[in-house]
Amino acid sequence: MADYTLHCFAESGNAYKAALMLELTGQDWQPVFVDFFNGQTRGQGWRNELNEQGEVPVLEHAGQTLTQSALILEYLAERTGQFGPRDENEKREIWRWILFDNHKFTSYYAMLRFLFCLKQTGETDVTRFLRDRATAAYRVVDAHLAKTPFMVGERLTIADLSLAGYVFMPEDTGIDLAAFSHIEAWKKRIQAVPGWKHPYELMPRTA
Ligand SMILES: N[C@@H](CCC(=O)N[C@@H](CS)C(=O)NCC(=O)O)C(=O)O
């Protein structure tokens, strides 16, 4: 039995945030496949036993059950002493970007990818709306990364791991990602961190 158990599935960028943190910090962890596309997280059992919010990821550690990728990242940063803030200013900056990520950068992109790429709804008013919102969030992050190598200063922090949840996903959402040159350069910096792995390599895709 590993120290950490992460309930996840490969297509989940929110789970990837936690999986990559566990991997980069060298934790003893195991993924447990969640059959998201067949409704596992919608069942009452999941909600009663793992997450009343009906979401992935869920991290189990030392008798605790943790949800929300942001809090999982913070929990792991505190326990491992890696990729967390070094002072109060950094802490505020990290949370400022993680909140932006949860509200906009990850959220609109993930919804667009889910509808357009995974459910293959075709182009609709909803996908057009989500693409516009995701693109606007990408512009904000790209402009920020023009000024700094990582989201908060010179080194990788949990803010980067949060924002990087979906940026390595291979599906084509119709957003021209190559146009965001600073995000592209930042992705390469993250990939250069020892131990980096692609989401589809870190987490299981089938039961
Ligand atoms: N803010 C949450 C978002 C988690 C989330 O939306 N997870 C997706 C899978 S990637 C999910 O379980 N969605 C189920 C739903 O919204 O019904 C986090 O960062 O952990």
Coordinates of C-alpha atoms and ligand atoms in Angstrom, one line a residue:
M1 CA 0.0 0.0 0.0
A2 CA 1.5 3.3 -1.1
D3 CA 1.6 6.4 1.2
Y4 CA -0.7 8.3 -1.1
T5 CA -3.6 7.1 -3.1
L6 CA -4.9 9.4 -5.9
H7 CA -8.3 8.7 -7.4
C8 CA -7.9 9.9 -10.9
F9 CA -8.1 9.2 -14.7
A10 CA -5.8 10.2 -17.4
E11 CA -8.0 12.7 -19.2
S12 CA -8.4 14.7 -15.9
G13 CA -6.2 17.7 -15.9
N14 CA -7.4 18.5 -12.4
A15 CA -6.1 15.2 -11.3
Y16 CA -2.9 15.7 -13.2
K17 CA -2.1 18.7 -11.0
A18 CA -1.9 16.4 -8.0
A19 CA -0.3 13.5 -9.9
L20 CA 2.5 15.6 -11.2
M21 CA 3.1 17.1 -7.8
L22 CA 3.3 13.7 -6.2
E23 CA 5.7 12.5 -9.0
L24 CA 8.0 15.6 -9.0
T25 CA 8.3 15.6 -5.2
G26 CA 9.2 11.9 -5.3
Q27 CA 6.3 10.6 -3.2
D28 CA 5.3 6.9 -2.8
W29 CA 1.9 7.1 -4.5
Q30 CA -0.5 5.0 -6.5
P31 CA -3.2 6.0 -8.9
V32 CA -6.7 4.4 -8.6
F33 CA -8.7 4.6 -11.8
V34 CA -12.0 6.4 -11.7
D35 CA -14.5 5.4 -14.4
F36 CA -15.6 9.0 -14.8
F37 CA -17.1 8.6 -18.3
N38 CA -19.4 5.8 -17.1
G39 CA -20.7 8.0 -14.3
Q40 CA -18.7 6.8 -11.2
T41 CA -18.4 10.2 -9.7
R42 CA -22.2 10.8 -10.1
G43 CA -23.1 7.8 -8.0
Q44 CA -24.2 8.2 -4.4
G45 CA -21.4 5.8 -3.3
W46 CA -18.7 8.1 -4.6
R47 CA -20.4 11.1 -2.9
N48 CA -20.8 9.3 0.4
E49 CA -17.4 7.7 0.6
L50 CA -15.0 10.0 -1.3
N51 CA -16.3 13.4 -2.3
E52 CA -19.7 14.9 -1.6
Q53 CA -18.8 17.5 -4.3
G54 CA -18.9 14.7 -7.0
E55 CA -15.4 15.5 -8.4
V56 CA -12.0 14.1 -9.2
P57 CA -9.3 14.3 -7.9
V58 CA -9.5 12.8 -4.4
L59 CA -6.3 12.1 -2.5
E60 CA -6.1 9.7 0.4
H61 CA -3.3 10.1 2.9
A62 CA -2.7 9.0 6.5
G63 CA -6.4 8.5 7.1
Q64 CA -7.4 11.8 5.5
T65 CA -9.5 12.3 2.3
L66 CA -8.6 15.5 0.5
T67 CA -10.4 17.1 -2.5
Q68 CA -9.9 20.2 -4.6
S69 CA -6.7 20.2 -6.5
A70 CA -5.6 23.6 -5.1
L71 CA -5.9 22.3 -1.5
I72 CA -4.2 19.0 -2.4
L73 CA -1.3 21.0 -3.9
E74 CA -1.0 23.2 -0.8
Y75 CA -1.2 20.1 1.5
L76 CA 1.6 18.4 -0.5
A77 CA 3.7 21.5 -0.6
E78 CA 3.5 21.8 3.2
R79 CA 4.3 18.2 3.8
T80 CA 7.1 17.8 1.3
G81 CA 8.6 21.3 1.7
Q82 CA 8.7 21.6 -2.1
F83 CA 7.2 24.0 -4.6
G84 CA 5.4 26.1 -1.9
P85 CA 5.7 29.7 -1.0
R86 CA 8.8 31.1 0.7
D87 CA 7.1 34.1 2.3
E88 CA 3.7 35.8 2.7
N89 CA 4.0 37.7 -0.6
E90 CA 4.7 34.5 -2.5
K91 CA 1.8 32.8 -0.8
R92 CA -0.6 35.5 -1.9
E93 CA 0.8 35.5 -5.4
I94 CA 0.5 31.7 -5.6
W95 CA -3.2 31.8 -4.4
R96 CA -4.0 34.7 -6.8
W97 CA -3.0 32.6 -9.8
I98 CA -4.5 29.3 -8.5
L99 CA -7.8 31.1 -8.0
F100 CA -7.6 32.6 -11.5
D101 CA -6.7 29.1 -12.8
N102 CA -9.7 27.4 -11.0
H103 CA -12.1 30.1 -12.1
K104 CA -11.0 30.7 -15.6
F105 CA -7.8 29.2 -17.1
T106 CA -8.5 25.6 -16.4
S107 CA -12.2 25.9 -16.1
Y108 CA -13.2 27.2 -19.5
Y109 CA -10.5 25.2 -21.3
A110 CA -11.5 22.0 -19.6
M111 CA -15.2 22.5 -20.3
L112 CA -14.4 23.3 -24.0
R113 CA -12.2 20.2 -24.3
F114 CA -14.8 18.0 -22.7
L115 CA -17.6 19.1 -25.0
F116 CA -15.7 19.7 -28.2
C117 CA -13.1 16.9 -28.1
L118 CA -14.3 14.2 -25.7
K119 CA -18.1 14.4 -26.1
Q120 CA -17.6 15.6 -29.7
T121 CA -20.7 17.8 -29.7
G122 CA -19.5 19.7 -32.8
E123 CA -19.4 23.5 -32.9
T124 CA -22.2 25.2 -30.9
D125 CA -22.9 28.5 -29.3
V126 CA -21.6 27.0 -26.1
T127 CA -18.3 25.8 -27.5
R128 CA -17.8 29.2 -29.2
F129 CA -18.5 31.0 -25.9
L130 CA -16.1 28.7 -24.0
R131 CA -13.4 29.0 -26.6
D132 CA -13.6 32.8 -26.4
R133 CA -13.4 32.7 -22.6
A134 CA -10.5 30.2 -22.6
T135 CA -8.6 32.2 -25.1
A136 CA -9.0 35.4 -23.0
A137 CA -7.6 33.5 -20.0
Y138 CA -4.7 32.2 -22.1
R139 CA -4.0 35.8 -23.2
V140 CA -3.8 36.9 -19.5
V141 CA -1.4 34.1 -18.6
D142 CA 0.7 34.5 -21.7
A143 CA 1.2 38.2 -20.9
H144 CA 2.2 37.4 -17.4
L145 CA 4.7 34.8 -18.6
A146 CA 6.3 37.4 -20.8
K147 CA 7.6 38.9 -17.6
T148 CA 8.6 35.9 -15.6
P149 CA 9.9 32.4 -16.2
F150 CA 7.4 30.8 -13.9
M151 CA 4.1 32.1 -12.6
V152 CA 5.6 33.2 -9.3
G153 CA 9.2 34.1 -9.9
E154 CA 12.2 32.1 -10.9
R155 CA 11.2 28.7 -9.8
L156 CA 8.4 26.2 -10.2
T157 CA 5.7 26.5 -7.6
I158 CA 2.3 24.9 -7.1
A159 CA 0.8 27.8 -9.0
D160 CA 2.5 26.5 -12.2
L161 CA 1.3 22.9 -11.4
S162 CA -2.2 24.2 -11.1
L163 CA -2.2 26.2 -14.3
A164 CA -0.4 23.3 -16.1
G165 CA -3.3 20.9 -15.6
Y166 CA -4.5 20.9 -19.1
V167 CA -1.8 22.5 -21.2
F168 CA -0.1 19.2 -22.1
M169 CA -3.4 17.5 -23.2
P170 CA -3.1 16.6 -26.8
E171 CA -6.7 17.2 -28.1
D172 CA -7.3 20.0 -30.5
T173 CA -9.9 22.4 -29.0
G174 CA -9.6 24.8 -31.9
I175 CA -7.5 27.3 -30.0
D176 CA -4.3 28.2 -31.7
L177 CA -2.0 27.4 -28.8
A178 CA 1.2 28.1 -30.8
A179 CA 0.1 31.7 -30.8
F180 CA 0.8 31.9 -27.0
S181 CA 4.6 31.8 -27.3
H182 CA 5.3 32.6 -23.7
I183 CA 3.0 29.7 -22.5
E184 CA 4.8 27.4 -25.0
A185 CA 8.2 28.4 -23.6
W186 CA 6.9 27.9 -20.0
K187 CA 5.6 24.5 -20.9
K188 CA 9.1 23.5 -22.0
R189 CA 10.6 24.8 -18.7
I190 CA 8.1 22.6 -16.8
Q191 CA 8.9 19.6 -19.0
A192 CA 12.6 20.1 -18.2
V193 CA 12.0 19.7 -14.5
P194 CA 13.5 16.3 -13.5
G195 CA 10.7 13.6 -13.2
W196 CA 8.2 15.4 -15.5
K197 CA 5.7 13.1 -17.1
H198 CA 2.8 13.5 -19.5
P199 CA -0.7 13.1 -17.9
Y200 CA -1.5 10.1 -20.1
E201 CA 1.7 8.4 -18.8
L202 CA 1.1 9.2 -15.2
M203 CA -2.6 8.2 -14.8
P204 CA -4.6 5.2 -16.0
R205 CA -7.0 5.5 -18.9
T206 CA -8.8 2.2 -18.6
A207 CA -9.9 0.0 -15.6
Ligands
LIG1 N1 -11.9 22.8 -8.7 C1 -11.9 21.4 -8.8 C2 -12.4 20.9 -10.1 C3 -12.4 19.4 -10.2 C4 -13.2 19.0 -11.5 O1 -14.0 19.7 -12.1 N2 -13.0 17.7 -11.8 C5 -13.7 17.1 -12.9 C6 -12.9 16.1 -13.6 S1 -11.5 16.8 -14.3 C7 -15.0 16.5 -12.3 O2 -14.8 15.6 -11.5 N3 -16.1 16.9 -12.8 C8 -17.4 16.4 -12.4 C9 -18.5 17.4 -12.5 O3 -18.2 18.6 -12.6 O4 -19.6 16.9 -12.4 C10 -10.4 20.9 -8.6 O5 -9.5 21.7 -8.9 O6 -10.2 19.8 -8.0

